[in-house]
Amino acid sequence: MKGTFPVEQFQGMQTPFYYYDTHILRQTLNTIRKEMAKHDNWHVHYAVKANANPKVLNIIREAGMGVDCVSGGEIEASLKAGFAASKIVFAGVGKSDWEINLGLDADIFCFNVESIPELEVINQLAASRGKVARVAFRLNPNVGAHTHANITTGLAENKFGIAMADMVDVIEHAHQMDHVQVVGLHFHIGSQILDMGDFEALCNRVNDLQDLLDRHHITLEHINVGGGLGVDYQHPNRVPLPDFKAYFDTYAKKLKLRHGQTLHFELGRAIVAQCGSLITRTLYVKEGAFKKFAIVDAGFTDLIRPALYQAYHKIENITSEAPLQTYDVVGPICESTDVFAKQTDLNAIQRGDLLAIRSAGAYGEIMASQYNCRRLPEGYITEDF
Ligand SMILES: *Cc1c(COP(=O)(O)O)cnc(C)c1O
């Protein structure tokens, strides 16, 4: 089975480009919305770093979500897309002064603070504006996510967050400051997580930390458990939606919220990965000594995940039904890592055939670069055709 694409309309277009299937995106958002409707104190903040295409952001905003930003640029993109500042959370280990000021001036929901020096700067900058910044502390829960080593973030060895042992001291330190108000705890253990046991481990850790806070008579308005839910890169057609039910049920069953506490999620990949494909045209089919190469016009400058994380993306020839043959699908960049797939079976390819590199909606277009002086890929949605 292949995905559905407006292939006729694609034919005359400049490639490569991203195509976002908004039926899948809306179906994904509706599924999340239904899960959210079961809990009046749960909120989802879409992690903008997964995909900041304005058309995609617009559809996500229409679904009523907030956003999770990791830079001033993302805050600007979110405000421009019409997200309410009151639904913006701002995370990141290295926030610049201008980025903090932007968040203060916009009056965002919360700064997710990762260190004491950062807390002090936020307090100073808020003081000079006569404001009080709402802050949550990002704690490093030392929970290992069973995912690629480059994308775990919740281990003690990672650069993110504050050590759990320091939590109470840090909160009490913040209580002495006049221009910050501690409103929550923040966690994020990694990405592309498919084992619900990892999220369960996070719940257990949060429960322990909340017990400790109780003993110090500290109650917080909210708990933010970050994102990280993975998608099925192998089967984008058969499994176009992540298992949101299993994911949210894990939190419903395992996490013990205190009275009146709100629970916040920051999902990125799970929301946008499956709706996106990178559409690329085959330039040449080269018969090597031992194998065939399909040389395409997209490279790692358009989609870096395979080169950066050895990530798998399913590839389909969307312009051919010819019998399957085996190819290495490679790009034009002058680097040996510019390979999208090795020894993959595709309907026999001819020059000019369009290939869809699937599940590319997250960490695809947004990570594109101009290395080799290449053009940045355009991004289109279903309604553009
Ligand atoms: C990247 C990131 C997310 C989103 O991660 P996904 O794996 O795309 O869901 C959420 N929160 C923070 C703090 C992040 O850095």
mmCIF file of C-alpha atoms and ligand atoms in Angstrom:
data_model
loop_
_atom_site.group_PDB
_atom_site.id
_atom_site.type_symbol
_atom_site.label_atom_id
_atom_site.label_comp_id
_atom_site.label_asym_id
_atom_site.label_seq_id
_atom_site.Cartn_x
_atom_site.Cartn_y
_atom_site.Cartn_z
ATOM 1 C CA MET A 1 0.000 0.000 0.000
ATOM 2 C CA LYS A 2 1.190 3.499 -0.849
ATOM 3 C CA GLY A 3 0.232 6.856 0.519
ATOM 4 C CA THR A 4 -2.169 9.095 -1.384
ATOM 5 C CA PHE A 5 -0.671 12.034 -3.231
ATOM 6 C CA PRO A 6 -1.934 14.476 -5.894
ATOM 7 C CA VAL A 7 0.673 13.046 -8.280
ATOM 8 C CA GLU A 8 -0.698 14.787 -11.383
ATOM 9 C CA GLN A 9 -0.313 18.195 -9.756
ATOM 10 C CA PHE A 10 3.149 17.276 -8.496
ATOM 11 C CA GLN A 11 4.469 16.574 -12.003
ATOM 12 C CA GLY A 12 5.242 20.112 -13.114
ATOM 13 C CA MET A 13 6.592 21.282 -9.778
ATOM 14 C CA GLN A 14 10.070 22.241 -8.726
ATOM 15 C CA THR A 15 11.455 19.457 -6.529
ATOM 16 C CA PRO A 16 12.328 18.624 -3.844
ATOM 17 C CA PHE A 17 9.497 19.912 -1.673
ATOM 18 C CA TYR A 18 7.610 18.926 1.453
ATOM 19 C CA TYR A 19 4.004 17.853 1.191
ATOM 20 C CA TYR A 20 1.805 17.851 4.298
ATOM 21 C CA ASP A 21 -1.322 15.712 4.119
ATOM 22 C CA THR A 22 -3.738 17.781 6.173
ATOM 23 C CA HIS A 23 -6.275 14.926 6.423
ATOM 24 C CA ILE A 24 -3.730 13.010 8.462
ATOM 25 C CA LEU A 25 -2.726 16.100 10.446
ATOM 26 C CA ARG A 26 -6.363 16.926 11.296
ATOM 27 C CA GLN A 27 -7.117 13.294 12.153
ATOM 28 C CA THR A 28 -4.124 13.320 14.508
ATOM 29 C CA LEU A 29 -5.217 16.572 16.140
ATOM 30 C CA ASN A 30 -8.801 15.335 16.532
ATOM 31 C CA THR A 31 -7.592 12.172 18.223
ATOM 32 C CA ILE A 32 -5.584 14.215 20.710
ATOM 33 C CA ARG A 33 -8.503 16.565 21.251
ATOM 34 C CA LYS A 34 -10.785 13.644 22.100
ATOM 35 C CA GLU A 35 -8.274 12.330 24.625
ATOM 36 C CA MET A 36 -7.920 15.815 26.138
ATOM 37 C CA ALA A 37 -11.693 16.177 26.441
ATOM 38 C CA LYS A 38 -11.594 13.430 29.077
ATOM 39 C CA HIS A 39 -9.558 15.653 31.421
ATOM 40 C CA ASP A 40 -10.428 19.284 32.058
ATOM 41 C CA ASN A 41 -7.000 20.052 33.548
ATOM 42 C CA TRP A 42 -4.811 18.672 30.728
ATOM 43 C CA HIS A 43 -3.182 20.834 28.039
ATOM 44 C CA VAL A 44 -1.060 20.106 24.988
ATOM 45 C CA HIS A 45 1.643 22.509 23.814
ATOM 46 C CA TYR A 46 2.853 21.607 20.344
ATOM 47 C CA ALA A 47 6.682 21.563 20.204
ATOM 48 C CA VAL A 48 7.320 24.076 17.430
ATOM 49 C CA LYS A 49 10.847 22.840 16.849
ATOM 50 C CA ALA A 50 9.448 19.760 15.079
ATOM 51 C CA ASN A 51 7.952 21.870 12.276
ATOM 52 C CA ALA A 52 7.365 25.628 12.124
ATOM 53 C CA ASN A 53 5.805 25.774 8.655
ATOM 54 C CA PRO A 54 3.210 28.589 9.007
ATOM 55 C CA LYS A 55 0.452 26.561 7.300
ATOM 56 C CA VAL A 56 1.061 23.631 9.632
ATOM 57 C CA LEU A 57 1.171 25.942 12.670
ATOM 58 C CA ASN A 58 -2.121 27.472 11.612
ATOM 59 C CA ILE A 59 -3.908 24.108 11.544
ATOM 60 C CA ILE A 60 -2.462 23.180 14.933
ATOM 61 C CA ARG A 61 -3.596 26.499 16.398
ATOM 62 C CA GLU A 62 -7.093 25.920 15.041
ATOM 63 C CA ALA A 63 -7.160 22.671 17.028
ATOM 64 C CA GLY A 64 -6.812 24.725 20.213
ATOM 65 C CA MET A 65 -3.307 23.741 21.259
ATOM 66 C CA GLY A 66 -0.667 25.897 22.841
ATOM 67 C CA VAL A 67 3.010 25.774 21.915
ATOM 68 C CA ASP A 68 6.341 24.786 23.380
ATOM 69 C CA CYS A 69 9.137 27.027 22.121
ATOM 70 C CA VAL A 70 12.897 26.608 22.483
ATOM 71 C CA SER A 71 14.019 29.927 21.017
ATOM 72 C CA GLY A 72 12.965 33.535 20.570
ATOM 73 C CA GLY A 73 12.467 32.828 16.884
ATOM 74 C CA GLU A 74 9.966 30.122 17.724
ATOM 75 C CA ILE A 75 8.111 32.489 20.052
ATOM 76 C CA GLU A 76 7.959 35.028 17.208
ATOM 77 C CA ALA A 77 6.753 32.381 14.731
ATOM 78 C CA SER A 78 4.092 31.220 17.192
ATOM 79 C CA LEU A 79 2.805 34.708 17.936
ATOM 80 C CA LYS A 80 2.738 35.434 14.197
ATOM 81 C CA ALA A 81 0.716 32.243 13.663
ATOM 82 C CA GLY A 82 -1.791 33.558 16.181
ATOM 83 C CA PHE A 83 -1.056 31.411 19.238
ATOM 84 C CA ALA A 84 -1.992 33.134 22.479
ATOM 85 C CA ALA A 85 1.025 34.094 24.598
ATOM 86 C CA SER A 86 -0.853 32.617 27.549
ATOM 87 C CA LYS A 87 -0.376 29.180 25.954
ATOM 88 C CA ILE A 88 3.366 29.517 25.233
ATOM 89 C CA VAL A 89 5.943 27.650 27.279
ATOM 90 C CA PHE A 90 9.587 28.505 26.694
ATOM 91 C CA ALA A 91 12.282 25.874 27.306
ATOM 92 C CA GLY A 92 15.966 25.594 26.470
ATOM 93 C CA VAL A 93 19.308 25.412 28.281
ATOM 94 C CA GLY A 94 20.660 28.616 26.783
ATOM 95 C CA LYS A 95 18.120 31.419 26.618
ATOM 96 C CA SER A 96 19.621 34.757 25.496
ATOM 97 C CA ASP A 97 18.609 37.986 27.189
ATOM 98 C CA TRP A 98 16.636 39.171 24.148
ATOM 99 C CA GLU A 99 14.745 35.884 24.105
ATOM 100 C CA ILE A 100 13.864 36.164 27.785
ATOM 101 C CA ASN A 101 12.792 39.789 27.257
ATOM 102 C CA LEU A 102 10.619 38.717 24.345
ATOM 103 C CA GLY A 103 8.892 36.172 26.572
ATOM 104 C CA LEU A 104 8.474 38.731 29.361
ATOM 105 C CA ASP A 105 7.077 41.403 27.041
ATOM 106 C CA ALA A 106 4.644 38.939 25.475
ATOM 107 C CA ASP A 107 3.666 37.681 28.953
ATOM 108 C CA ILE A 108 4.080 33.995 28.100
ATOM 109 C CA PHE A 109 2.592 31.239 30.224
ATOM 110 C CA CYS A 110 5.867 29.922 31.611
ATOM 111 C CA PHE A 111 9.653 29.843 31.344
ATOM 112 C CA ASN A 112 11.004 26.338 31.795
ATOM 113 C CA VAL A 113 14.201 27.105 33.685
ATOM 114 C CA GLU A 114 17.199 24.811 33.476
ATOM 115 C CA SER A 115 19.728 26.352 35.910
ATOM 116 C CA ILE A 116 20.175 28.783 38.816
ATOM 117 C CA PRO A 117 22.209 31.265 36.743
ATOM 118 C CA GLU A 118 19.343 31.362 34.247
ATOM 119 C CA LEU A 119 16.824 31.883 37.062
ATOM 120 C CA GLU A 120 18.853 34.844 38.314
ATOM 121 C CA VAL A 121 18.951 36.453 34.885
ATOM 122 C CA ILE A 122 15.201 35.985 34.424
ATOM 123 C CA ASN A 123 14.623 37.550 37.851
ATOM 124 C CA GLN A 124 16.830 40.556 36.943
ATOM 125 C CA LEU A 125 15.313 41.091 33.521
ATOM 126 C CA ALA A 126 11.783 40.780 34.934
ATOM 127 C CA ALA A 127 12.680 43.286 37.680
ATOM 128 C CA SER A 128 13.893 45.837 35.133
ATOM 129 C CA ARG A 129 10.505 45.525 33.407
ATOM 130 C CA GLY A 130 8.517 45.588 36.618
ATOM 131 C CA LYS A 131 7.184 42.100 35.903
ATOM 132 C CA VAL A 132 6.964 38.744 37.608
ATOM 133 C CA ALA A 133 7.995 35.809 35.408
ATOM 134 C CA ARG A 134 6.204 32.504 35.827
ATOM 135 C CA VAL A 135 8.804 29.759 35.935
ATOM 136 C CA ALA A 136 8.851 25.976 36.062
ATOM 137 C CA PHE A 137 12.008 24.065 36.837
ATOM 138 C CA ARG A 138 13.147 21.520 34.339
ATOM 139 C CA LEU A 139 14.344 18.570 36.320
ATOM 140 C CA ASN A 140 16.561 15.871 34.996
ATOM 141 C CA PRO A 141 14.673 12.762 36.138
ATOM 142 C CA ASN A 142 17.518 10.385 35.220
ATOM 143 C CA VAL A 143 15.065 8.209 33.327
ATOM 144 C CA GLY A 144 16.550 6.464 30.318
ATOM 145 C CA ALA A 145 14.380 6.433 27.250
ATOM 146 C CA HIS A 146 14.834 3.415 25.002
ATOM 147 C CA THR A 147 15.602 5.434 21.924
ATOM 148 C CA HIS A 148 18.588 6.561 19.880
ATOM 149 C CA ALA A 149 21.452 7.753 22.124
ATOM 150 C CA ASN A 150 21.530 11.184 20.457
ATOM 151 C CA ILE A 151 17.927 11.923 21.399
ATOM 152 C CA THR A 152 17.718 10.888 25.036
ATOM 153 C CA THR A 153 17.591 13.970 27.197
ATOM 154 C CA GLY A 154 16.589 12.779 30.642
ATOM 155 C CA LEU A 155 19.756 11.034 31.791
ATOM 156 C CA ALA A 156 22.060 12.493 34.428
ATOM 157 C CA GLU A 157 24.812 12.683 31.789
ATOM 158 C CA ASN A 158 22.751 14.958 29.490
ATOM 159 C CA LYS A 159 23.145 18.734 29.602
ATOM 160 C CA PHE A 160 19.450 19.329 30.268
ATOM 161 C CA GLY A 161 17.724 20.274 33.487
ATOM 162 C CA ILE A 162 18.476 20.524 37.185
ATOM 163 C CA ALA A 163 19.483 17.499 39.263
ATOM 164 C CA MET A 164 16.635 16.069 41.327
ATOM 165 C CA ALA A 165 18.699 16.311 44.509
ATOM 166 C CA ASP A 166 18.813 20.101 44.068
ATOM 167 C CA MET A 167 15.084 20.555 43.467
ATOM 168 C CA VAL A 168 13.966 21.718 46.896
ATOM 169 C CA ASP A 169 16.932 24.086 47.329
ATOM 170 C CA VAL A 170 16.343 25.607 43.932
ATOM 171 C CA ILE A 171 12.649 26.170 44.580
ATOM 172 C CA GLU A 172 13.351 27.685 47.993
ATOM 173 C CA HIS A 173 16.004 29.907 46.422
ATOM 174 C CA ALA A 174 13.448 31.082 43.844
ATOM 175 C CA HIS A 175 10.926 31.806 46.599
ATOM 176 C CA GLN A 176 13.346 34.479 47.866
ATOM 177 C CA MET A 177 13.222 36.297 44.550
ATOM 178 C CA ASP A 178 10.681 39.055 43.930
ATOM 179 C CA HIS A 179 10.347 38.781 40.173
ATOM 180 C CA VAL A 180 9.853 35.084 39.619
ATOM 181 C CA GLN A 181 6.926 32.943 40.636
ATOM 182 C CA VAL A 182 7.465 29.186 40.718
ATOM 183 C CA VAL A 183 4.470 27.570 39.086
ATOM 184 C CA GLY A 184 5.575 24.131 37.994
ATOM 185 C CA LEU A 185 7.951 21.290 37.334
ATOM 186 C CA HIS A 186 9.041 20.362 33.841
ATOM 187 C CA PHE A 187 10.436 17.125 32.424
ATOM 188 C CA HIS A 188 11.306 15.804 28.989
ATOM 189 C CA ILE A 189 13.009 12.431 28.722
ATOM 190 C CA GLY A 190 13.736 12.100 25.017
ATOM 191 C CA SER A 191 12.176 11.516 21.661
ATOM 192 C CA GLN A 192 10.765 8.721 19.466
ATOM 193 C CA ILE A 193 9.784 6.756 22.568
ATOM 194 C CA LEU A 194 7.518 3.777 21.864
ATOM 195 C CA ASP A 195 7.873 1.904 25.154
ATOM 196 C CA MET A 196 5.149 3.165 27.520
ATOM 197 C CA GLY A 197 7.309 1.830 30.361
ATOM 198 C CA ASP A 198 9.591 4.831 29.869
ATOM 199 C CA PHE A 199 6.715 7.256 30.446
ATOM 200 C CA GLU A 200 5.589 5.126 33.389
ATOM 201 C CA ALA A 201 9.086 5.445 34.870
ATOM 202 C CA LEU A 202 8.786 9.211 34.485
ATOM 203 C CA CYS A 203 5.396 9.171 36.270
ATOM 204 C CA ASN A 204 6.899 7.237 39.169
ATOM 205 C CA ARG A 205 9.748 9.715 39.395
ATOM 206 C CA VAL A 206 7.374 12.691 39.363
ATOM 207 C CA ASN A 207 5.229 11.054 42.065
ATOM 208 C CA ASP A 208 8.309 10.626 44.297
ATOM 209 C CA LEU A 209 9.339 14.239 43.737
ATOM 210 C CA GLN A 210 5.851 15.495 44.558
ATOM 211 C CA ASP A 211 5.896 13.479 47.794
ATOM 212 C CA LEU A 212 9.159 15.194 48.670
ATOM 213 C CA LEU A 213 7.635 18.588 47.874
ATOM 214 C CA ASP A 214 4.670 17.773 50.136
ATOM 215 C CA ARG A 215 7.093 17.176 52.986
ATOM 216 C CA HIS A 216 8.456 20.682 52.398
ATOM 217 C CA HIS A 217 4.939 22.120 52.100
ATOM 218 C CA ILE A 218 5.532 23.171 48.512
ATOM 219 C CA THR A 219 2.648 22.835 46.069
ATOM 220 C CA LEU A 220 2.905 23.755 42.432
ATOM 221 C CA GLU A 221 0.235 24.733 39.932
ATOM 222 C CA HIS A 222 1.377 22.446 37.211
ATOM 223 C CA ILE A 223 3.378 19.455 36.060
ATOM 224 C CA ASN A 224 4.764 19.445 32.525
ATOM 225 C CA VAL A 225 5.861 16.014 31.312
ATOM 226 C CA GLY A 226 7.281 17.140 27.975
ATOM 227 C CA GLY A 227 6.842 15.135 24.804
ATOM 228 C CA GLY A 228 8.669 12.274 23.186
ATOM 229 C CA LEU A 229 5.939 9.941 21.948
ATOM 230 C CA GLY A 230 7.220 8.130 18.870
ATOM 231 C CA VAL A 231 5.673 7.234 15.531
ATOM 232 C CA ASP A 232 5.819 4.141 13.310
ATOM 233 C CA TYR A 233 8.399 5.047 10.680
ATOM 234 C CA GLN A 234 8.199 1.530 9.196
ATOM 235 C CA HIS A 235 4.449 1.609 8.495
ATOM 236 C CA PRO A 236 3.200 5.150 7.843
ATOM 237 C CA ASN A 237 0.232 3.839 5.813
ATOM 238 C CA ARG A 238 -0.911 1.082 8.149
ATOM 239 C CA VAL A 239 -0.183 3.071 11.329
ATOM 240 C CA PRO A 240 -0.607 6.742 10.437
ATOM 241 C CA LEU A 241 -1.426 7.754 14.012
ATOM 242 C CA PRO A 242 0.680 7.198 17.117
ATOM 243 C CA ASP A 243 -0.866 5.298 20.003
ATOM 244 C CA PHE A 244 -2.207 8.367 21.800
ATOM 245 C CA LYS A 245 -4.583 6.285 23.867
ATOM 246 C CA ALA A 246 -1.813 4.163 25.387
ATOM 247 C CA TYR A 247 0.267 7.286 25.932
ATOM 248 C CA PHE A 248 -2.371 9.394 27.666
ATOM 249 C CA ASP A 249 -3.748 6.399 29.578
ATOM 250 C CA THR A 250 -0.286 5.844 31.054
ATOM 251 C CA TYR A 251 -0.375 9.335 32.557
ATOM 252 C CA ALA A 252 -4.009 9.012 33.629
ATOM 253 C CA LYS A 253 -3.241 5.788 35.482
ATOM 254 C CA LYS A 254 0.241 6.375 36.830
ATOM 255 C CA LEU A 255 0.663 10.070 37.536
ATOM 256 C CA LYS A 256 -0.707 11.365 40.822
ATOM 257 C CA LEU A 257 -1.596 15.003 40.391
ATOM 258 C CA ARG A 258 -2.296 17.173 43.404
ATOM 259 C CA HIS A 259 -5.649 18.910 43.838
ATOM 260 C CA GLY A 260 -6.121 21.621 41.206
ATOM 261 C CA GLN A 261 -2.872 20.844 39.415
ATOM 262 C CA THR A 262 -2.828 21.045 35.641
ATOM 263 C CA LEU A 263 -0.905 18.595 33.479
ATOM 264 C CA HIS A 264 0.923 19.816 30.380
ATOM 265 C CA PHE A 265 2.304 17.862 27.440
ATOM 266 C CA GLU A 266 4.745 19.023 24.781
ATOM 267 C CA LEU A 267 4.288 16.741 21.799
ATOM 268 C CA GLY A 268 6.167 17.462 18.598
ATOM 269 C CA ARG A 269 6.977 14.474 16.451
ATOM 270 C CA ALA A 270 3.776 12.597 17.319
ATOM 271 C CA ILE A 271 1.701 15.469 15.942
ATOM 272 C CA VAL A 272 3.447 16.220 12.663
ATOM 273 C CA ALA A 273 5.738 13.361 11.582
ATOM 274 C CA GLN A 274 3.249 11.178 9.730
ATOM 275 C CA CYS A 275 1.517 13.910 7.754
ATOM 276 C CA GLY A 276 4.699 14.988 5.968
ATOM 277 C CA SER A 277 6.555 13.560 2.994
ATOM 278 C CA LEU A 278 9.587 14.840 1.172
ATOM 279 C CA ILE A 279 8.840 14.628 -2.550
ATOM 280 C CA THR A 280 11.921 14.220 -4.692
ATOM 281 C CA ARG A 281 12.572 13.536 -8.361
ATOM 282 C CA THR A 282 14.919 10.840 -9.609
ATOM 283 C CA LEU A 283 17.758 12.373 -11.596
ATOM 284 C CA TYR A 284 19.607 9.233 -12.602
ATOM 285 C CA VAL A 285 19.516 5.502 -12.122
ATOM 286 C CA LYS A 286 23.078 4.341 -11.938
ATOM 287 C CA GLU A 287 24.021 0.696 -12.255
ATOM 288 C CA GLY A 288 26.948 0.105 -9.916
ATOM 289 C CA ALA A 289 29.101 -3.032 -9.964
ATOM 290 C CA PHE A 290 27.030 -4.662 -7.220
ATOM 291 C CA LYS A 291 23.913 -2.571 -6.914
ATOM 292 C CA LYS A 292 21.653 0.070 -8.403
ATOM 293 C CA PHE A 293 21.610 3.621 -7.160
ATOM 294 C CA ALA A 294 18.652 5.933 -7.521
ATOM 295 C CA ILE A 295 20.173 9.399 -7.445
ATOM 296 C CA VAL A 296 17.517 11.902 -6.405
ATOM 297 C CA ASP A 297 17.394 15.691 -6.236
ATOM 298 C CA ALA A 298 16.807 15.824 -2.460
ATOM 299 C CA GLY A 299 19.777 15.575 -0.151
ATOM 300 C CA PHE A 300 20.525 15.714 3.540
ATOM 301 C CA THR A 301 20.197 19.468 3.259
ATOM 302 C CA ASP A 302 16.449 18.819 2.833
ATOM 303 C CA LEU A 303 16.083 15.937 5.300
ATOM 304 C CA ILE A 304 19.005 15.322 7.629
ATOM 305 C CA ARG A 305 17.553 12.617 9.885
ATOM 306 C CA PRO A 306 19.025 9.625 8.011
ATOM 307 C CA ALA A 307 22.506 11.190 7.985
ATOM 308 C CA LEU A 308 22.295 12.552 11.538
ATOM 309 C CA TYR A 309 20.559 9.717 13.400
ATOM 310 C CA GLN A 310 20.741 6.794 10.955
ATOM 311 C CA ALA A 311 16.976 7.245 10.899
ATOM 312 C CA TYR A 312 14.792 5.039 8.744
ATOM 313 C CA HIS A 313 12.234 6.610 6.423
ATOM 314 C CA LYS A 314 10.007 4.498 4.218
ATOM 315 C CA ILE A 315 10.323 5.452 0.545
ATOM 316 C CA GLU A 316 7.713 4.968 -2.180
ATOM 317 C CA ASN A 317 7.902 5.470 -5.928
ATOM 318 C CA ILE A 318 4.640 7.366 -6.399
ATOM 319 C CA THR A 319 4.817 7.451 -10.216
ATOM 320 C CA SER A 320 5.409 3.772 -10.999
ATOM 321 C CA GLU A 321 3.702 0.430 -10.499
ATOM 322 C CA ALA A 322 6.486 -1.500 -12.246
ATOM 323 C CA PRO A 323 7.815 -4.640 -10.493
ATOM 324 C CA LEU A 324 9.994 -4.110 -7.445
ATOM 325 C CA GLN A 325 13.718 -3.689 -7.726
ATOM 326 C CA THR A 326 16.345 -3.012 -5.086
ATOM 327 C CA TYR A 327 18.052 0.380 -4.830
ATOM 328 C CA ASP A 328 20.249 2.551 -2.704
ATOM 329 C CA VAL A 329 18.502 5.927 -2.736
ATOM 330 C CA VAL A 330 21.094 8.691 -2.523
ATOM 331 C CA GLY A 331 21.209 12.463 -2.770
ATOM 332 C CA PRO A 332 23.501 14.836 -4.662
ATOM 333 C CA ILE A 333 25.449 16.277 -1.710
ATOM 334 C CA CYS A 334 29.217 15.747 -1.711
ATOM 335 C CA GLU A 335 29.222 13.618 1.467
ATOM 336 C CA SER A 336 29.072 9.836 1.746
ATOM 337 C CA THR A 337 26.389 10.129 4.427
ATOM 338 C CA ASP A 338 23.966 11.597 1.893
ATOM 339 C CA VAL A 339 21.970 8.373 1.679
ATOM 340 C CA PHE A 340 18.219 8.078 2.291
ATOM 341 C CA ALA A 341 18.008 4.283 2.152
ATOM 342 C CA LYS A 342 20.195 1.312 1.413
ATOM 343 C CA GLN A 343 18.956 -1.783 -0.407
ATOM 344 C CA THR A 344 15.323 -0.803 -0.404
ATOM 345 C CA ASP A 345 12.686 -2.304 -2.703
ATOM 346 C CA LEU A 346 10.860 0.166 -4.915
ATOM 347 C CA ASN A 347 8.705 -0.053 -8.015
ATOM 348 C CA ALA A 348 11.301 0.050 -10.804
ATOM 349 C CA ILE A 349 12.577 3.592 -11.138
ATOM 350 C CA GLN A 350 13.183 5.624 -14.269
ATOM 351 C CA ARG A 351 14.672 9.091 -14.561
ATOM 352 C CA GLY A 352 11.971 11.610 -13.659
ATOM 353 C CA ASP A 353 10.065 9.338 -11.274
ATOM 354 C CA LEU A 354 8.855 11.003 -8.101
ATOM 355 C CA LEU A 355 9.691 9.374 -4.794
ATOM 356 C CA ALA A 356 7.955 10.140 -1.504
ATOM 357 C CA ILE A 357 10.184 9.915 1.553
ATOM 358 C CA ARG A 358 7.559 9.301 4.201
ATOM 359 C CA SER A 359 7.079 10.292 7.853
ATOM 360 C CA ALA A 360 9.144 13.414 7.238
ATOM 361 C CA GLY A 361 6.836 15.990 8.838
ATOM 362 C CA ALA A 362 8.873 16.254 12.037
ATOM 363 C CA TYR A 363 12.475 17.479 12.128
ATOM 364 C CA GLY A 364 12.480 17.612 8.330
ATOM 365 C CA GLU A 365 11.770 20.959 6.687
ATOM 366 C CA ILE A 366 12.746 22.831 9.826
ATOM 367 C CA MET A 367 16.237 21.293 9.833
ATOM 368 C CA ALA A 368 16.895 22.067 6.165
ATOM 369 C CA SER A 369 20.123 23.902 5.385
ATOM 370 C CA GLN A 370 21.709 25.620 2.426
ATOM 371 C CA TYR A 371 24.939 23.623 2.480
ATOM 372 C CA ASN A 372 26.336 23.394 -1.075
ATOM 373 C CA CYS A 373 24.426 26.668 -1.720
ATOM 374 C CA ARG A 374 21.280 24.651 -2.226
ATOM 375 C CA ARG A 375 17.780 26.115 -2.157
ATOM 376 C CA LEU A 376 15.621 25.503 0.865
ATOM 377 C CA PRO A 377 12.699 23.187 0.064
ATOM 378 C CA GLU A 378 9.183 24.657 -0.137
ATOM 379 C CA GLY A 379 6.408 23.233 2.018
ATOM 380 C CA TYR A 380 2.892 22.655 0.636
ATOM 381 C CA ILE A 381 -0.294 21.372 2.220
ATOM 382 C CA THR A 382 -3.186 19.441 0.681
ATOM 383 C CA GLU A 383 -5.222 22.646 0.241
ATOM 384 C CA ASP A 384 -2.498 24.114 -1.990
ATOM 385 C CA PHE A 385 -3.504 21.679 -4.765
HETATM 386 C C1 LIG B 1 12.012 18.546 21.555
HETATM 387 C C2 LIG B 1 11.223 18.803 22.742
HETATM 388 C C3 LIG B 1 9.901 18.364 22.807
HETATM 389 C C4 LIG B 1 9.220 17.586 21.703
HETATM 390 O O1 LIG B 1 9.781 16.336 21.528
HETATM 391 P P1 LIG B 1 9.066 15.275 20.557
HETATM 392 O O2 LIG B 1 9.902 14.078 20.662
HETATM 393 O O3 LIG B 1 9.088 15.858 19.183
HETATM 394 O O4 LIG B 1 7.686 15.063 21.057
HETATM 395 C C5 LIG B 1 9.181 18.661 23.941
HETATM 396 N N1 LIG B 1 9.740 19.356 24.966
HETATM 397 C C6 LIG B 1 11.004 19.788 24.931
HETATM 398 C C7 LIG B 1 11.539 20.540 26.083
HETATM 399 C C8 LIG B 1 11.794 19.534 23.830
HETATM 400 O O5 LIG B 1 13.047 19.946 23.811
#
